[in-house]
XYZ file of C-alpha atoms in Angstrom:
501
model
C -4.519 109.199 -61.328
C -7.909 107.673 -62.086
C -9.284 104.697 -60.009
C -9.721 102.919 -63.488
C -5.290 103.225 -63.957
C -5.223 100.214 -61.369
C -6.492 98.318 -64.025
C -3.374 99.085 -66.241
C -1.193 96.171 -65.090
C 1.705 97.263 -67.768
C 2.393 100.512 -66.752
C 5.714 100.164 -64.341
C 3.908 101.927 -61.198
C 0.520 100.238 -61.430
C 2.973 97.027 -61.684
C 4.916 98.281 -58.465
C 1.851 99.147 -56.783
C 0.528 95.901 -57.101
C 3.593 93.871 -56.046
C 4.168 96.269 -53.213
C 0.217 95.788 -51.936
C 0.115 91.931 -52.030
C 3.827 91.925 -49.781
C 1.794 93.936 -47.682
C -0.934 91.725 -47.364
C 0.803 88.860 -47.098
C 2.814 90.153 -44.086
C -0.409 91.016 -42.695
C -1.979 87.428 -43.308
C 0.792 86.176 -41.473
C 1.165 88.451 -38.652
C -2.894 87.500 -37.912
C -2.889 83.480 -38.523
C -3.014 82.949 -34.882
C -6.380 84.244 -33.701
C -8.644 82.473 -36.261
C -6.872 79.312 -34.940
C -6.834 79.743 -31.429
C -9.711 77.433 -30.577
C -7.489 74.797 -32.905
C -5.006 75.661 -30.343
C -6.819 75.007 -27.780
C -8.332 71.754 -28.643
C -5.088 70.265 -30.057
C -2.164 71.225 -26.760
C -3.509 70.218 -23.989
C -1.021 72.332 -21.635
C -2.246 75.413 -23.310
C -4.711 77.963 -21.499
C -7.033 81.106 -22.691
C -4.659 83.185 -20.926
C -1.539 82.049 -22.798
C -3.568 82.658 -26.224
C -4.341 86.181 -24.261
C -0.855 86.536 -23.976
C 0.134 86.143 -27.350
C -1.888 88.583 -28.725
C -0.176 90.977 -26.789
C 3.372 89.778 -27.551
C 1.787 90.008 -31.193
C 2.171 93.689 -31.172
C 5.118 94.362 -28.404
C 7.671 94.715 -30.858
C 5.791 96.534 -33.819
C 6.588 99.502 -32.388
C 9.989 99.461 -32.121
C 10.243 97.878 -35.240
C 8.446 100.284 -37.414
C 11.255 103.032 -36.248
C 14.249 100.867 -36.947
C 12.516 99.296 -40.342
C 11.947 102.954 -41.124
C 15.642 103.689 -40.778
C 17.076 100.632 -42.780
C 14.717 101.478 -45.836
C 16.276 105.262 -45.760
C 19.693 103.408 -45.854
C 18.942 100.543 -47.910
C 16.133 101.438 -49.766
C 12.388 98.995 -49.639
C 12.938 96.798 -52.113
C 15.823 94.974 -50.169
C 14.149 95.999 -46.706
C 10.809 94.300 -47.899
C 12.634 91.159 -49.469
C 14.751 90.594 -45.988
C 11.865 91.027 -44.068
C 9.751 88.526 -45.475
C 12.443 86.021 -45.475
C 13.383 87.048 -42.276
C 9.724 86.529 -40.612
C 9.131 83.336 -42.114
C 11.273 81.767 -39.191
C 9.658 82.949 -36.268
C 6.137 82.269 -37.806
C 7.729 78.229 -38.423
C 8.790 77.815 -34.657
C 5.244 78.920 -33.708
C 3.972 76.648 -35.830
C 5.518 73.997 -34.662
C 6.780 74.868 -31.232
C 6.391 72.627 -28.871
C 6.809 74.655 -25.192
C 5.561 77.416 -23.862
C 8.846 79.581 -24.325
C 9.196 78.482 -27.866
C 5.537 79.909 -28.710
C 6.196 82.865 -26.580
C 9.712 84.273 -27.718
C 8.307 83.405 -31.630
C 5.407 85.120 -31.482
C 7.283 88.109 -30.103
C 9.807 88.085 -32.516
C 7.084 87.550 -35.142
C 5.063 91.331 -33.910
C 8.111 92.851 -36.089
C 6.827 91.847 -39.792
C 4.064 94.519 -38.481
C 6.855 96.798 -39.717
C 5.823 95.660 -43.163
C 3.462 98.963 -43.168
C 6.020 101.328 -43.658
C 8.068 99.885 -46.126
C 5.157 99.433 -48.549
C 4.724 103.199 -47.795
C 8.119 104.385 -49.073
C 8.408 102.084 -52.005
C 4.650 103.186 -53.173
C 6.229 107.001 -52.344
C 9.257 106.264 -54.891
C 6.622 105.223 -57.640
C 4.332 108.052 -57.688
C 4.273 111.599 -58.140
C 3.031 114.485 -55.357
C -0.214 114.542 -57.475
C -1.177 110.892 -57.398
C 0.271 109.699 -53.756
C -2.857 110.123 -51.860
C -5.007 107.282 -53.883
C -1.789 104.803 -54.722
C -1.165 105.101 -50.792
C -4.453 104.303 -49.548
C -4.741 101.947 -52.460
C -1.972 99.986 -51.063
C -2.800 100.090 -47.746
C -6.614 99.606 -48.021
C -5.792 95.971 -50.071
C -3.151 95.244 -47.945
C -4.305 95.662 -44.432
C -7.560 92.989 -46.130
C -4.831 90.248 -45.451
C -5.540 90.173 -41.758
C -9.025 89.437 -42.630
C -8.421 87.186 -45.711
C -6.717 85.303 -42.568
C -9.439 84.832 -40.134
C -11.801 83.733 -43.318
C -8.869 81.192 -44.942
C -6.929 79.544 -41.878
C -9.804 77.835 -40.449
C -11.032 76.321 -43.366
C -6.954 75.338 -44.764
C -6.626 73.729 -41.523
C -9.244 71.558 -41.174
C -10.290 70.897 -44.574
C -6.797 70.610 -46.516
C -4.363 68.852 -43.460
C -7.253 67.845 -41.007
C -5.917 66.348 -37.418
C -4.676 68.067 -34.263
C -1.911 69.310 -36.344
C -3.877 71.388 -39.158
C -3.424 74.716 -37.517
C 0.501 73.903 -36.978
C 0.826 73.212 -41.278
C -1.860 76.362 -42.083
C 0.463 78.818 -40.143
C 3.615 77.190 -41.803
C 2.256 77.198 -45.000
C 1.763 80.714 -44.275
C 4.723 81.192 -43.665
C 6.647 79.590 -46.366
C 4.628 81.359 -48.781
C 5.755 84.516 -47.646
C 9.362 83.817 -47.660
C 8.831 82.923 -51.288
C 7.250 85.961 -52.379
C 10.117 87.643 -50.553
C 12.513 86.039 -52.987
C 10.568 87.169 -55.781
C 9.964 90.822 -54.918
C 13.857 90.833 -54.578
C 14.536 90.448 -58.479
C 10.928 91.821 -59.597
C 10.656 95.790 -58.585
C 13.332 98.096 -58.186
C 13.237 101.003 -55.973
C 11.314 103.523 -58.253
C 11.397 104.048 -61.831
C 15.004 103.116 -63.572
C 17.050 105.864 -63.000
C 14.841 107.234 -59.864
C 17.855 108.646 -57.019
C 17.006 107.623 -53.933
C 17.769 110.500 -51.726
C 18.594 109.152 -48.717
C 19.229 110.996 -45.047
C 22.717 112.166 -43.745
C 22.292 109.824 -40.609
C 19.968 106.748 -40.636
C 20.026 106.705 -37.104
C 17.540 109.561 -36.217
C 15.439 112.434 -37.910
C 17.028 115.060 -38.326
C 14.999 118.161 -37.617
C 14.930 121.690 -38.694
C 15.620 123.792 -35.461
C 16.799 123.664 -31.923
C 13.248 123.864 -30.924
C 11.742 121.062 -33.051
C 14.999 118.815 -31.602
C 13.105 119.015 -27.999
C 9.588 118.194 -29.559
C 11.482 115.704 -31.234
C 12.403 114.088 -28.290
C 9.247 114.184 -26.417
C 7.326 112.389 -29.090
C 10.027 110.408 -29.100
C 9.763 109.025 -25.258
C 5.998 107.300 -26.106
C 7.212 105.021 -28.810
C 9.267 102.687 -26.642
C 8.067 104.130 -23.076
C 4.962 102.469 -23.822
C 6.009 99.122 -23.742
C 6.284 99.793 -19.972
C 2.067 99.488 -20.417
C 3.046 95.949 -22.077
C 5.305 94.701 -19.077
C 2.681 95.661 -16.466
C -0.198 94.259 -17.579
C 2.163 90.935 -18.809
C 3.082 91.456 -15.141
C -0.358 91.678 -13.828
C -1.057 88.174 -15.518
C 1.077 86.807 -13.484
C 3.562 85.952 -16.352
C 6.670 87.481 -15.123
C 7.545 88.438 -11.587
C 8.717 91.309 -10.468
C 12.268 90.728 -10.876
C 11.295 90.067 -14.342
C 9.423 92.970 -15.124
C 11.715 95.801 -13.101
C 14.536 94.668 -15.675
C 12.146 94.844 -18.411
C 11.571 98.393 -17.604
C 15.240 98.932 -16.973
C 15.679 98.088 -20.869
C 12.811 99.998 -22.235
C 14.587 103.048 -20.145
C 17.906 102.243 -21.692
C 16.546 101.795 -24.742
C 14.586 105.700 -24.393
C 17.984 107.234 -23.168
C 19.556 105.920 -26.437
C 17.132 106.903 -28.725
C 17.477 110.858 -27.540
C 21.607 110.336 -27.212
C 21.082 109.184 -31.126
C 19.107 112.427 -31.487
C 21.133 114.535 -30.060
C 24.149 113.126 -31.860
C 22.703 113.623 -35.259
C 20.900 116.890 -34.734
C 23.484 118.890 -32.921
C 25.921 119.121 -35.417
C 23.562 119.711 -38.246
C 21.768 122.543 -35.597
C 25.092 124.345 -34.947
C 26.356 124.072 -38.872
C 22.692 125.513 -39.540
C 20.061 124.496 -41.875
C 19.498 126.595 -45.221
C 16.301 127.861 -45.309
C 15.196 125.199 -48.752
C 16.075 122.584 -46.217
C 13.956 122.931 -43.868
C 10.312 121.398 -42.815
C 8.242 122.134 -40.418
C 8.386 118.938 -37.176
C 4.794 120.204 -36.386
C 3.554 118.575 -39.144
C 5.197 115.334 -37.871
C 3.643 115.576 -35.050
C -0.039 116.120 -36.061
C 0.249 113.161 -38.352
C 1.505 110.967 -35.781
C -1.397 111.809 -33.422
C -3.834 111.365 -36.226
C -2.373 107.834 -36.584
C -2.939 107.427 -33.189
C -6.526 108.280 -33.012
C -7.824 106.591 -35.968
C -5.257 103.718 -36.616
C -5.535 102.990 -33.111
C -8.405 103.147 -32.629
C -9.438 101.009 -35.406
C -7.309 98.360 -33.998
C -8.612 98.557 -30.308
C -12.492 98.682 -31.814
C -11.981 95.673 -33.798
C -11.298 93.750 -31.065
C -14.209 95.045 -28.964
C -16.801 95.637 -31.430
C -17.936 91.751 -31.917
C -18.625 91.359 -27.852
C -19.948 95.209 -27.900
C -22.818 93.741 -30.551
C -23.692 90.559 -28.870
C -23.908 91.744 -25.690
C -25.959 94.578 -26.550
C -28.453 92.884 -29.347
C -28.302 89.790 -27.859
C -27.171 88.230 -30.693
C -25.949 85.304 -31.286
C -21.446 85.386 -31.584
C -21.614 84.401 -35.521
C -23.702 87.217 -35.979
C -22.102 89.736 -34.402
C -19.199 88.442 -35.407
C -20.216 89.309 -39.596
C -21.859 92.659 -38.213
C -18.573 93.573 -36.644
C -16.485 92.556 -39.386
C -18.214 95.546 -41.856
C -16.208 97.802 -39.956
C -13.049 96.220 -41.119
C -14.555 95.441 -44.789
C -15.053 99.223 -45.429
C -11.461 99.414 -45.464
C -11.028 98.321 -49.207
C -12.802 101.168 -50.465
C -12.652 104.056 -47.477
C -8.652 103.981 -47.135
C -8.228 104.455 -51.002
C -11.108 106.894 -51.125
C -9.268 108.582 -48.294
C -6.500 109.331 -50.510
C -8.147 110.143 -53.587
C -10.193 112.538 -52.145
C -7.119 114.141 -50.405
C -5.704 114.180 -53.920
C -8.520 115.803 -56.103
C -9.541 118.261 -53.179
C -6.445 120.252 -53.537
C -5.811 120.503 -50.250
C -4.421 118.018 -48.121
C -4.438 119.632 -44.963
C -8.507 120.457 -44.781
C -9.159 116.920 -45.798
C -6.931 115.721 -43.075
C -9.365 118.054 -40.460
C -12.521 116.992 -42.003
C -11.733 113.313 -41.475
C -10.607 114.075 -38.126
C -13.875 115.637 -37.428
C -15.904 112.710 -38.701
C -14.101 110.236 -36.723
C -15.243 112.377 -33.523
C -18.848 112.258 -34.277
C -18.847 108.780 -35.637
C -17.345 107.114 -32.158
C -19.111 110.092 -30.179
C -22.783 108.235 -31.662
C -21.355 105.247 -31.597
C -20.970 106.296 -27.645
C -25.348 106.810 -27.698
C -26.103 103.446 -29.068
C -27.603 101.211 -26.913
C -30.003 98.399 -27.058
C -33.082 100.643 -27.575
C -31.963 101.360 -30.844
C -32.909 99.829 -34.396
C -30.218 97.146 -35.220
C -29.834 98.826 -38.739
C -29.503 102.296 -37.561
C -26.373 100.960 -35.348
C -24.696 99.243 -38.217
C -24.678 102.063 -40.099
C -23.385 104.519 -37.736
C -20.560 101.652 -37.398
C -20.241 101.679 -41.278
C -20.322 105.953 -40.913
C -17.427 105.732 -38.346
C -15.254 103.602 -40.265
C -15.214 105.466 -43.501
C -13.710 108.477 -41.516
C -11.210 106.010 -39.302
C -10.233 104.228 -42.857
C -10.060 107.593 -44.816
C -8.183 109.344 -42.209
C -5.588 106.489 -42.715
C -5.285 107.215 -45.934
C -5.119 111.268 -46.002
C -2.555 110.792 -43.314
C -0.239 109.019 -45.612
C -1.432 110.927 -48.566
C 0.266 113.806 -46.643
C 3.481 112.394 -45.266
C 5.939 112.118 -48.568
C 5.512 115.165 -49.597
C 6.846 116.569 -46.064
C 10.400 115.847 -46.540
C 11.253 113.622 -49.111
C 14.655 112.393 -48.135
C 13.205 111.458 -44.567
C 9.937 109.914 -45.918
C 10.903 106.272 -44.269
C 11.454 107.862 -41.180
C 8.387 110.000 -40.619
C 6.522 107.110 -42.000
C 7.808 104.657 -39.455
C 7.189 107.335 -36.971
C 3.659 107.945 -37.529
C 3.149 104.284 -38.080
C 4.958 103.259 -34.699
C 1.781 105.672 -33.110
C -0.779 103.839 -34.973
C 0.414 101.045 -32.698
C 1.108 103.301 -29.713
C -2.681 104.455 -29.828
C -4.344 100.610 -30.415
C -2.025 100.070 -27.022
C -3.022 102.864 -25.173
C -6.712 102.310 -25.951
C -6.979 98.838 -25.533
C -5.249 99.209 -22.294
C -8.325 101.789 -21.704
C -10.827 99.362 -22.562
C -10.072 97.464 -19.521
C -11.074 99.640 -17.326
C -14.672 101.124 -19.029
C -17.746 100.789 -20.212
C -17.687 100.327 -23.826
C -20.109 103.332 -23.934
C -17.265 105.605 -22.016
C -14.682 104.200 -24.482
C -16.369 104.862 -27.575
C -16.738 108.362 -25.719
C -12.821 108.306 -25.362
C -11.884 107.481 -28.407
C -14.105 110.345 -29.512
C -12.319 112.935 -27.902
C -8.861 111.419 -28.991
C -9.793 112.202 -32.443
C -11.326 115.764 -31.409
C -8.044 116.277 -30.039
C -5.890 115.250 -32.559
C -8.194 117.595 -35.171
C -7.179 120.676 -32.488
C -3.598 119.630 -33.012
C -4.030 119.593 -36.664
C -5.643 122.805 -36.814
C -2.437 124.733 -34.776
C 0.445 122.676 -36.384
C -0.654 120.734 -39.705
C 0.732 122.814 -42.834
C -0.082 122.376 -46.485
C 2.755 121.001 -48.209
C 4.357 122.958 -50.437
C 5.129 120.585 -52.893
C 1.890 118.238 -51.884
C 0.014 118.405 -55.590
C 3.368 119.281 -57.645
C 4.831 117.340 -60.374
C 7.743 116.574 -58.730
C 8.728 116.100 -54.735
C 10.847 119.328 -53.588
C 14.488 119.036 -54.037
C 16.642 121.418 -51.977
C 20.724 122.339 -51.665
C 21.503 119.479 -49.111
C 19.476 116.803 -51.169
C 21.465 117.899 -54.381
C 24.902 118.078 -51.685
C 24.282 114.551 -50.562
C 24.000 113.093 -53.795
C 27.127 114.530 -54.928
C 28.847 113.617 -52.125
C 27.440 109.747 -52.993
C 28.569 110.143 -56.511
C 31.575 111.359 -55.553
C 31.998 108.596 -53.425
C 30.939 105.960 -55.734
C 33.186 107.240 -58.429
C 36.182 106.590 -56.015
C 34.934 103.099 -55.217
C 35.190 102.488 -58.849
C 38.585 103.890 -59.154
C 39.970 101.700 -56.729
């Protein structure tokens, strides 16, 4: 695939692709249409504080986690295009309440609610996987998610302006967000009845059990559930510092963590359920896929996802503070870090397609990331302005293209499970941005750039022991083995009787 195809608007995929990447990006302009209207806020309820806005941006990614495993279930069962459609439709009424909620609870509970449509990710990820071949995933991935991801900033440009400009008052911000969100629900009608879930005639090979991954051995069952335990376990980080606030007591936040437990001790039974069976039946050998590759990828989504997510929210103070410059202009310096994205995450996946060979890609971005953040850890006020920005501008090529040779790599791993291992990786995108930002609280930002640093240098020596080529990663076609071919009988089987009766 050549960056020029994108231009092709009438081929089916390029078609897909481009439906698929402006869901995405609407989801994303939605999920961010509070913060560029938080002074709005502000000005316009009287009741509401800094620390409630502080607040909501936490709640605003508390349930993404969770979310991206269970989205990454239904679209195994379901397939995207209906998962994409609900969701959208879905999301549109949390994101009204907010916008025109008028206590503290109301704002609260919607918001939280409203961190799921960060779920959107993944789905956009196996529909864009259903479209393209082994050969051309790496570009039409990072394609998708370099566009997409630009909604959050096409956000904090638009809102402001939509709210004073085209509804004006103390209510402008309350009709920008709804508008928002009405938009999105419509666009979720559309995709419905305008893509299908891959080319006509494309099988969508779909797990045994939607409920967990299955794995390969006995062995990759226990790593299974270990990286497991961090996905929802770290919500516990969520209820202490929402504790800490003083938003909950401690009543409050011991039940909290009595759920997240429950909800980790259900997560391995559902493991153990699926996996057992499967274990002691036995896997055939053209079956099988090596966990370790799971795990890599969702520790590079960790260190570069994440930290993308925690830097862009420190990067604008990091600037001013150190330049003494003024907040707009930090502010616009800052924001080239998130600009890059358009062409680095797409680049990311072309390059992991023309290389031919995903895996060293993955370790060279991996690699960059570490000695981007570990200058980015030397800068200080002594240097030239320009010098900084483009070690900032460095850095986030390798963060951006590391997203997209991570999910350049992950459908051609097991193609049945793709959703799953997708939500997975994506839930520690989110787990990481938590983790760091929760970091950031206690450092300098010269010992978190550090930090962040060796999270990526660590993630690389992870890579290095467990990340395998795919075998099927530049092939025409994604490997089909005896239990894909078995399930799909079985579903023809059991649609044939359905049609019978």
């Amino acid at each position: 695939m050549k960056v020029a195809d994108v231009f092709h608007v009438r081929n089916p995929e390029i078609r897909a692709l481009h439906l698929t990447w402006i869901a995405f990006f609407i989801t994303f302009y939605v999920w961010f249409n509070m913060a560029p209207l938080a002074s709005s806020m502000l000005k316009s309820v009287d009741w509401l504080t800094k620390d409630d806005i502080r607040l909501f941006a936490i709640c605003n990614v508390a349930l993404t986690i969770p979310a991206r495993i269970i989205v990454g279930m239904a679209l195994d069962r379901f397939g995207p295009r209906r998962v994409f459609s609900v969701l959208m439709v879905l999301m549109a009424i949390p994101a009204l309440v907010f916008a025109f909620g008028t206590t503290m609870m109301q704002l609260l509970v919607s918001r939280l609610v409203l961190s799921s449509i960060g779920a959107s990710f993944v789905v956009g990820i196996h529909m864009t996987a259903m479209w393209f071949k082994p050969r051309d995933i790496g570009f039409a991935e990072g394609f998708y998610a370099g566009w997409g991801n630009f909604g959050s900033a096409a956000a904090a440009i638009s809102l402001p302006t939509i709210a004073l400009h085209m509804y004006g008052g103390e209510d402008g911000w309350r009709w920008a967000i709804a508008q928002s969100a009405i938009f999105m629900a419509a666009y979720g009608v559309y995709y419905w009845f305008a893509i299908t879930d891959g080319p006509v005639g494309t099988v969508h090979r779909k797990p045994r059990k939607a409920i967990a991954l299955e794995v390969s051995t006995w062995g990759d069952m226990v790593k299974l559930i270990l990286w497991t335990i961090p996905l929802v376990g770290v919500l516990g980080i969520l209820v202490w510092r929402i504790e800490s606030m003083g938003y909950i007591g401690r009543t409050g936040a011991l039940i909290c963590y009595g759920v997240i437990t429950a909800i980790v001790i259900y997560q391995i039974i559902q493991i153990l359920r699926v996996n057992i069976p499967i274990l002691k039946k036995g896997v055939p050998e053209d079956d099988k896929y090596p966990f370790n590759s799971v795990a890599a990828l969702n520790s590079t989504y960790f260190a570069n996802f994440g930290a993308e997510l925690a830097v862009v929210s420190m990067l604008p103070m990091f600037f001013e503070e150190t330049w003494s410059l003024s907040a707009a202009a930090a502010g616009m310096i800052a924001a080239s870090f998130a600009f890059v994205n358009l062409l680095a995450r797409p680049m990311g996946g072309l390059v992991s397609d023309r290389m031919g060979n995903r895996r060293f890609v993955m370790l060279a971005y991996m690699f960059g990331i570490s000695i981007g953040f570990a200058l980015m850890g030397f800068m200080n006020s002594s240097w030239p302005l320009i010098i900084a920005v483009a070690i900032t501008v460095f850095t986030s090529f390798f963060v951006q293209g590391a997203e997209g040779a991570t999910f350049g790599i992950i459908p051609s791993i097991k193609r049945r499970l793709t959703g799953q291992i997708s939500g997975m990786a994506g839930a520690y995108g989110n787990v990481g941005a938590v983790v760091y930002l929760t970091i950031f609280t206690f450092v300098t930002p010269t010992q978190f750039f550090y930090i962040i640093a060796a999270g990526a240098f660590i993630s690389w020596v992870l890579c290095l022991m467990w990340l395998k080529e795919p075998e099927s990663g530049f092939a025409e076609e994604y490997q089909v083995s005896s239990v894909d071919l078995q399930i799909e009988e079985e579903e023809r089987q059991k649609q044939a009787a359905a049609t019978a009766g």
